[in-house]
Amino acid sequence: MSVSVLDSSRVSADIAASVAAGPAPIHIRKSRKSRLPDIDMNNIPFGRVFSDHMLVAHCHKGVWGAPEIMPYGKLEISPANATLNYGQAVFEGMKAFRNKDGRTVLFRIHDNWERMNYSASRMCMPPVPEEIFVEGVKALVKLDANWIPSEEKGSLYIRPIYFAADEVVGVHASESYTFAIITSPSGPYYSDPVKVWVEEHYVRAAVGGMGDAKTAGNYAAGLLPDKLAKAQGYHSIMWLDAREHKYIEECGTMNVFFVVENDTVITPSLSGSILHGITRDSVLRILHNRGYHVEERRIAIQEIADWYNGSMLTDAFGTGTAATIAHISEINYAGRTITLPPVESRTLSNMVKQELGDVRSGRMADPYGWVTLL
Ligand code: COI
């Protein structure tokens, strides 16, 4: 099936419905037959399989229409679409889990909603109302709850997207927008410890740019260097700052942490060009709660090389919704290889990973207020 993001008569009808009804009710149109029996849930690659339904909502001149949950399908788009031409698009990544009692758990859903609206404001887009984002995620995940893999197999990755829908060639903020949510049962993003390549030529974002917003364009900027790093046998890049090419920013898909002599944890401070990672924040809160010494500051790549040379670098890991806690096994900087200790010896990152998993699964009480039970 195909849904037009441009059909203004449909948008006006939706707007009329929502104006009449106050806070937008969510219309649900169910698929006739689930595709779930055809999916091998024992072997699910990341982000390639999508559940039965999606949510779509339209906004025109700041007025939102009623969101609709419908069978997963294609969106129809004009070649004059403002996103295709000027890249006014942001997105989010979050996950639903099955907890130890078989109940559905959403993790830090309000933080994702707030971050999407932060990204939207940077891209000159109107905010997505809470009742569309948060209630939309809840309704969609409830409907497709059978698609949530068991804890050992993975999680249901939730991808809200939000983009300009005007059909006009000319650089200006769009008047119409489409918000959609799709979900995807997924295994781990990285199945092995991650080898990273420190990128010394290309840059991801400069302060004052849009590096701290979750925009599609930030990821596009990384595609060529990522491909070059992969050709050298690396999984991901580690970005340096745009001004001096000296200070660590983040990796291609995750924020990054280093551990010195097993107790001092250091992560790049939010410089204005780094994503405000929600998993990054969860890790910081767990570490503070457990009394660790954590430094959020500028980290010169040379410091990493010096700690390594002095046998002081005991752990390095990435954090992200998709990556969760991803151990870094190797860092290539200026042709030299920094090899990290075996994963089994990484007490700190293994503890953090365990605690995050325990909070989500309900094996541990949630002292942080991160979990929403459906
Ligand atoms: C996430 O971690 O959720 C992201 O959006 C990163 C993406 C590269 C999968």
Coordinates of C-alpha atoms and ligand atoms in Angstrom, one line a residue:
M1 CA 0.0 0.0 0.0
S2 CA 1.1 3.6 -0.5
V3 CA 0.3 6.7 1.5
S4 CA 0.7 10.1 0.0
V5 CA 2.6 12.7 2.1
L6 CA 1.5 15.4 -0.3
D7 CA -2.2 14.9 -0.5
S8 CA -3.5 18.2 0.9
S9 CA -7.2 17.2 0.9
R10 CA -6.3 14.3 3.2
V11 CA -4.3 16.6 5.5
S12 CA -7.1 19.1 5.8
A13 CA -9.6 16.3 6.6
D14 CA -7.3 15.1 9.3
I15 CA -6.8 18.6 10.7
A16 CA -10.6 19.0 10.8
A17 CA -10.9 15.8 12.7
S18 CA -8.3 16.8 15.3
V19 CA -9.7 20.3 15.7
A20 CA -13.1 18.8 16.3
A21 CA -11.8 16.2 18.7
G22 CA -9.2 18.2 20.8
P23 CA -6.0 16.1 21.5
A24 CA -5.6 13.9 18.4
P25 CA -7.2 10.5 18.8
I26 CA -5.2 7.7 17.1
H27 CA -7.1 6.0 14.3
I28 CA -6.1 2.4 13.9
R29 CA -6.4 0.5 10.6
K30 CA -5.1 -3.1 11.1
S31 CA -3.4 -5.2 8.6
R32 CA -5.4 -8.2 7.4
K33 CA -2.7 -10.7 8.0
S34 CA 0.4 -10.6 10.1
R35 CA 3.8 -11.2 8.4
L36 CA 5.3 -12.4 11.7
P37 CA 5.0 -16.2 10.9
D38 CA 7.3 -15.6 8.0
I39 CA 10.1 -14.1 10.1
D40 CA 12.9 -16.1 11.6
M41 CA 13.1 -14.4 15.0
N42 CA 16.2 -16.5 15.9
N43 CA 18.2 -14.7 13.3
I44 CA 17.3 -11.1 12.9
P45 CA 19.7 -8.7 11.3
F46 CA 19.6 -5.0 12.5
G47 CA 17.0 -2.8 10.8
R48 CA 16.0 -4.9 7.9
V49 CA 12.7 -6.4 9.0
F50 CA 9.7 -4.2 9.8
S51 CA 6.6 -5.0 11.9
D52 CA 3.0 -5.1 10.6
H53 CA 2.1 -1.5 11.3
M54 CA 3.4 2.1 11.2
L55 CA 2.1 5.4 12.4
V56 CA 1.7 8.5 10.2
A57 CA 0.7 12.0 11.1
H58 CA 0.8 15.2 9.1
C59 CA 1.3 18.8 10.2
H60 CA 0.4 21.8 8.0
K61 CA 1.2 25.4 9.1
G62 CA 1.8 24.2 12.6
V63 CA -1.6 22.4 12.9
W64 CA -1.4 18.6 13.4
G65 CA -3.9 16.2 12.0
A66 CA -5.0 13.0 13.7
P67 CA -2.3 10.4 13.7
E68 CA -3.2 7.1 12.0
I69 CA -1.8 3.6 12.6
M70 CA -2.0 1.6 9.4
P71 CA -0.4 -1.4 7.7
Y72 CA 3.4 -0.9 7.2
G73 CA 3.9 0.3 3.6
K74 CA 5.5 2.8 1.3
L75 CA 5.1 6.6 1.5
E76 CA 4.6 8.3 -1.9
I77 CA 6.8 11.3 -2.5
S78 CA 7.2 14.0 -5.1
P79 CA 10.6 14.7 -6.7
A80 CA 10.0 18.3 -5.6
N81 CA 9.7 17.2 -1.9
A82 CA 11.6 19.6 0.3
T83 CA 13.4 16.9 2.2
L84 CA 14.7 15.3 -0.9
N85 CA 16.0 18.7 -2.1
Y86 CA 17.1 20.4 1.1
G87 CA 17.4 17.7 3.8
Q88 CA 15.0 19.0 6.4
A89 CA 14.7 15.7 8.3
V90 CA 15.3 14.5 11.8
F91 CA 14.8 11.1 13.4
E92 CA 15.0 9.2 16.7
G93 CA 16.1 5.7 17.8
M94 CA 14.6 4.0 20.8
K95 CA 13.8 0.4 21.9
A96 CA 11.0 -1.7 23.4
F97 CA 12.0 -4.8 25.4
R98 CA 10.3 -7.8 26.8
N99 CA 10.9 -7.8 30.6
K100 CA 11.4 -10.8 32.8
D101 CA 7.7 -11.2 33.4
G102 CA 6.9 -11.0 29.6
R103 CA 5.7 -7.4 29.8
T104 CA 6.6 -4.7 27.3
V105 CA 9.0 -2.1 28.5
L106 CA 9.8 1.2 26.8
F107 CA 13.1 2.9 27.7
R108 CA 13.4 6.7 28.3
I109 CA 10.6 7.5 25.8
H110 CA 10.1 11.1 27.0
D111 CA 13.8 11.8 26.6
N112 CA 13.6 10.7 22.9
W113 CA 10.5 12.9 22.5
E114 CA 12.4 15.9 23.9
R115 CA 15.4 15.2 21.8
M116 CA 13.4 15.0 18.6
N117 CA 11.9 18.4 19.4
Y118 CA 15.4 19.8 20.1
S119 CA 16.5 18.5 16.7
A120 CA 13.3 19.8 15.1
S121 CA 13.9 23.3 16.4
R122 CA 17.4 23.4 15.0
M123 CA 16.0 22.4 11.6
C124 CA 13.3 25.0 11.8
M125 CA 10.5 22.5 12.2
P126 CA 7.5 22.7 14.5
P127 CA 7.5 20.5 17.6
V128 CA 5.8 17.1 17.5
P129 CA 3.1 17.1 20.3
E130 CA 3.7 14.6 23.1
E131 CA 0.3 12.9 22.5
I132 CA 1.4 12.1 18.9
F133 CA 5.0 11.0 19.7
V134 CA 4.7 9.3 23.1
E135 CA 1.1 8.0 22.8
G136 CA 1.8 7.1 19.2
V137 CA 4.8 5.0 20.2
K138 CA 2.8 3.3 23.0
A139 CA -0.1 2.5 20.7
L140 CA 2.0 1.2 17.9
V141 CA 4.2 -1.0 20.2
K142 CA 1.1 -2.3 22.0
L143 CA -0.4 -3.3 18.6
D144 CA 2.8 -5.0 17.4
A145 CA 3.9 -6.4 20.8
N146 CA 4.2 -9.9 19.3
W147 CA 7.1 -8.5 17.3
I148 CA 9.3 -7.8 20.4
P149 CA 12.0 -10.5 20.5
S150 CA 12.9 -12.2 23.7
E151 CA 15.6 -10.6 25.8
E152 CA 18.3 -13.0 24.6
K153 CA 17.4 -12.4 20.9
G154 CA 17.2 -8.6 20.9
S155 CA 14.6 -5.9 21.1
L156 CA 12.1 -4.0 19.0
Y157 CA 13.9 -1.0 17.6
I158 CA 11.6 2.0 17.2
R159 CA 12.4 4.6 14.5
P160 CA 10.4 7.9 14.6
I161 CA 11.1 10.0 11.5
Y162 CA 10.1 13.6 10.8
F163 CA 10.5 15.4 7.6
A164 CA 9.5 18.3 5.4
A165 CA 6.6 17.5 3.0
D166 CA 6.2 20.7 0.9
E167 CA 6.2 20.2 -2.8
V168 CA 8.1 23.4 -3.7
V169 CA 11.5 24.0 -5.2
G170 CA 13.1 26.9 -3.3
V171 CA 15.1 27.1 -0.1
H172 CA 12.8 27.9 2.8
A173 CA 11.4 26.0 5.8
S174 CA 8.5 23.8 4.7
E175 CA 4.9 24.5 5.7
S176 CA 4.0 20.8 5.7
Y177 CA 5.6 18.0 7.6
T178 CA 5.1 14.2 8.0
F179 CA 5.9 12.4 11.2
A180 CA 6.0 8.6 11.0
I181 CA 7.0 5.7 13.3
I182 CA 8.1 2.3 12.2
T183 CA 9.4 -0.6 14.3
S184 CA 11.9 -3.3 13.6
P185 CA 12.7 -6.4 15.6
S186 CA 16.5 -6.4 15.8
G187 CA 19.5 -8.3 17.0
P188 CA 22.7 -6.4 18.0
Y189 CA 23.9 -3.6 15.8
Y190 CA 27.5 -4.8 16.3
S191 CA 27.9 -8.5 16.9
D192 CA 31.6 -8.2 17.6
P193 CA 33.8 -5.8 19.5
V194 CA 34.3 -2.7 17.4
K195 CA 37.4 -1.7 15.5
V196 CA 37.5 2.1 15.0
W197 CA 39.5 4.3 12.6
V198 CA 40.3 7.8 13.8
E199 CA 39.3 10.1 10.9
E200 CA 41.9 12.8 10.4
H201 CA 40.7 14.3 7.1
Y202 CA 36.9 14.5 7.0
V203 CA 34.8 16.1 9.8
R204 CA 31.3 15.3 11.0
A205 CA 30.2 18.7 12.4
A206 CA 31.5 22.0 13.5
V207 CA 30.3 24.0 16.6
G208 CA 27.3 26.1 15.4
G209 CA 26.4 23.5 12.8
M210 CA 23.8 20.8 13.5
G211 CA 26.1 18.1 15.1
D212 CA 24.1 18.1 18.3
A213 CA 20.8 17.5 16.6
K214 CA 19.8 14.0 15.3
T215 CA 19.4 15.0 11.7
A216 CA 19.6 12.6 8.7
G217 CA 22.3 14.9 7.2
N218 CA 24.8 14.2 10.0
Y219 CA 24.8 10.5 9.1
A220 CA 25.1 11.3 5.4
A221 CA 28.3 13.2 6.2
G222 CA 29.8 10.1 7.6
L223 CA 29.1 7.7 4.8
L224 CA 32.2 8.2 2.7
P225 CA 34.7 8.1 5.5
D226 CA 32.8 5.1 7.0
K227 CA 33.1 3.3 3.7
L228 CA 36.9 4.1 3.5
A229 CA 37.4 2.9 7.1
K230 CA 35.5 -0.3 6.3
A231 CA 37.7 -0.9 3.3
Q232 CA 40.7 -0.9 5.8
G233 CA 38.9 -3.6 7.9
Y234 CA 37.4 -1.2 10.5
H235 CA 33.7 -1.2 11.7
S236 CA 33.4 2.5 12.4
I237 CA 35.1 5.9 12.5
M238 CA 36.0 8.0 15.4
W239 CA 35.5 11.7 14.6
L240 CA 37.8 14.5 15.7
D241 CA 36.8 18.1 16.1
A242 CA 36.3 20.2 13.0
R243 CA 38.6 23.1 14.1
E244 CA 41.9 21.5 15.2
H245 CA 41.4 17.8 14.2
K246 CA 42.7 17.0 17.6
Y247 CA 39.9 16.3 20.1
I248 CA 37.7 13.3 20.1
E249 CA 34.0 13.9 19.3
E250 CA 32.0 10.6 18.9
C251 CA 32.1 7.5 16.8
G252 CA 30.0 7.0 13.6
T253 CA 26.9 5.6 15.5
M254 CA 27.7 6.1 19.1
N255 CA 29.2 8.3 21.9
V256 CA 32.4 7.1 23.3
F257 CA 34.0 6.5 26.8
F258 CA 37.5 5.6 27.9
V259 CA 38.6 4.1 31.2
V260 CA 42.1 4.8 32.6
E261 CA 43.6 2.4 35.2
N262 CA 40.2 0.7 35.7
D263 CA 38.7 3.6 37.7
T264 CA 38.8 7.0 35.9
V265 CA 36.1 7.3 33.3
I266 CA 36.4 10.0 30.7
T267 CA 34.0 11.0 27.9
P268 CA 34.0 14.0 25.5
S269 CA 31.9 16.8 27.0
L270 CA 28.9 17.9 24.9
S271 CA 30.8 20.5 22.8
G272 CA 27.9 21.7 20.7
S273 CA 28.8 19.4 17.9
I274 CA 28.2 16.0 19.6
L275 CA 24.9 14.2 19.9
H276 CA 23.3 14.3 23.3
G277 CA 23.2 10.5 23.6
I278 CA 20.5 9.1 25.8
T279 CA 22.5 5.9 26.4
R280 CA 25.5 8.2 27.1
D281 CA 23.5 9.9 29.8
S282 CA 22.2 6.6 31.2
V283 CA 25.9 5.4 31.6
L284 CA 26.9 8.7 33.3
R285 CA 24.0 8.3 35.8
I286 CA 24.9 4.7 36.6
L287 CA 28.5 5.6 37.1
H288 CA 27.7 8.6 39.3
N289 CA 25.3 6.5 41.3
R290 CA 28.0 4.0 41.9
G291 CA 30.5 6.6 43.0
Y292 CA 32.9 6.5 40.0
H293 CA 35.1 9.4 39.1
V294 CA 33.8 10.6 35.8
E295 CA 35.3 13.4 33.7
E296 CA 33.3 15.0 30.9
R297 CA 35.9 17.1 29.1
R298 CA 37.8 17.6 25.9
I299 CA 40.0 14.6 25.2
A300 CA 42.9 14.9 22.8
I301 CA 43.5 11.8 20.7
Q302 CA 47.1 12.1 21.7
E303 CA 46.1 11.4 25.3
I304 CA 44.6 8.1 24.3
A305 CA 47.9 7.2 22.6
D306 CA 49.8 8.3 25.7
W307 CA 47.6 6.2 28.1
Y308 CA 48.1 3.3 25.8
N309 CA 51.9 3.7 25.7
G310 CA 51.9 3.9 29.5
S311 CA 49.7 0.7 29.8
M312 CA 47.0 2.8 31.5
L313 CA 44.1 2.4 29.0
T314 CA 42.0 -0.3 30.4
D315 CA 38.7 0.1 28.6
A316 CA 37.0 1.9 25.7
F317 CA 33.4 1.6 24.6
G318 CA 30.7 3.2 22.6
T319 CA 27.2 4.0 23.7
G320 CA 24.0 4.3 21.7
T321 CA 20.5 3.1 21.4
A322 CA 21.3 0.8 18.5
A323 CA 24.9 -0.1 19.7
T324 CA 23.9 -0.2 23.5
I325 CA 27.3 -0.7 25.1
A326 CA 29.8 -1.7 22.4
H327 CA 33.3 -2.7 23.4
I328 CA 36.0 -1.1 21.3
S329 CA 38.7 -3.7 20.5
E330 CA 41.1 -1.6 18.4
I331 CA 41.7 2.1 17.6
N332 CA 43.7 3.1 14.5
Y333 CA 45.2 6.5 14.8
A334 CA 47.7 7.9 12.3
G335 CA 48.7 4.4 11.1
R336 CA 49.3 3.1 14.7
T337 CA 47.1 0.4 16.3
I338 CA 45.9 0.8 19.9
T339 CA 44.7 -2.6 21.1
L340 CA 42.3 -2.7 24.0
P341 CA 42.3 -5.5 26.7
P342 CA 40.0 -8.6 26.2
V343 CA 36.3 -7.9 26.7
E344 CA 36.1 -10.3 29.7
S345 CA 38.6 -8.1 31.7
R346 CA 36.5 -4.9 31.2
T347 CA 34.9 -4.8 34.6
L348 CA 33.5 -1.3 34.3
S349 CA 31.8 -1.5 30.9
N350 CA 30.5 -5.0 31.6
M351 CA 29.0 -3.8 34.9
V352 CA 27.3 -0.8 33.1
K353 CA 26.0 -3.1 30.4
Q354 CA 24.6 -5.5 33.0
E355 CA 22.9 -2.8 35.0
L356 CA 21.3 -1.3 32.0
G357 CA 20.0 -4.8 31.0
D358 CA 18.8 -5.4 34.6
V359 CA 16.9 -2.2 34.8
R360 CA 15.2 -2.8 31.5
S361 CA 14.3 -6.4 32.3
G362 CA 13.0 -5.6 35.8
R363 CA 15.7 -7.8 37.4
M364 CA 16.7 -4.7 39.2
A365 CA 14.3 -1.9 40.5
D366 CA 14.5 1.2 38.3
P367 CA 15.9 4.0 40.6
Y368 CA 16.1 6.4 37.6
G369 CA 12.5 6.5 36.3
W370 CA 13.6 5.3 32.9
V371 CA 11.2 2.5 32.3
T372 CA 7.6 2.8 31.0
L373 CA 5.6 -0.5 31.4
L374 CA 2.9 -1.0 28.8
Ligands
COI1 C1 20.6 4.7 17.3 O1 21.6 4.4 18.0 O2 19.5 4.5 17.6 C2 20.9 5.5 16.0 O3 20.0 6.2 15.6 C3 22.2 5.3 15.3 C4 21.9 4.6 14.0 C5 23.2 4.7 13.3 C6 21.4 3.3 14.1

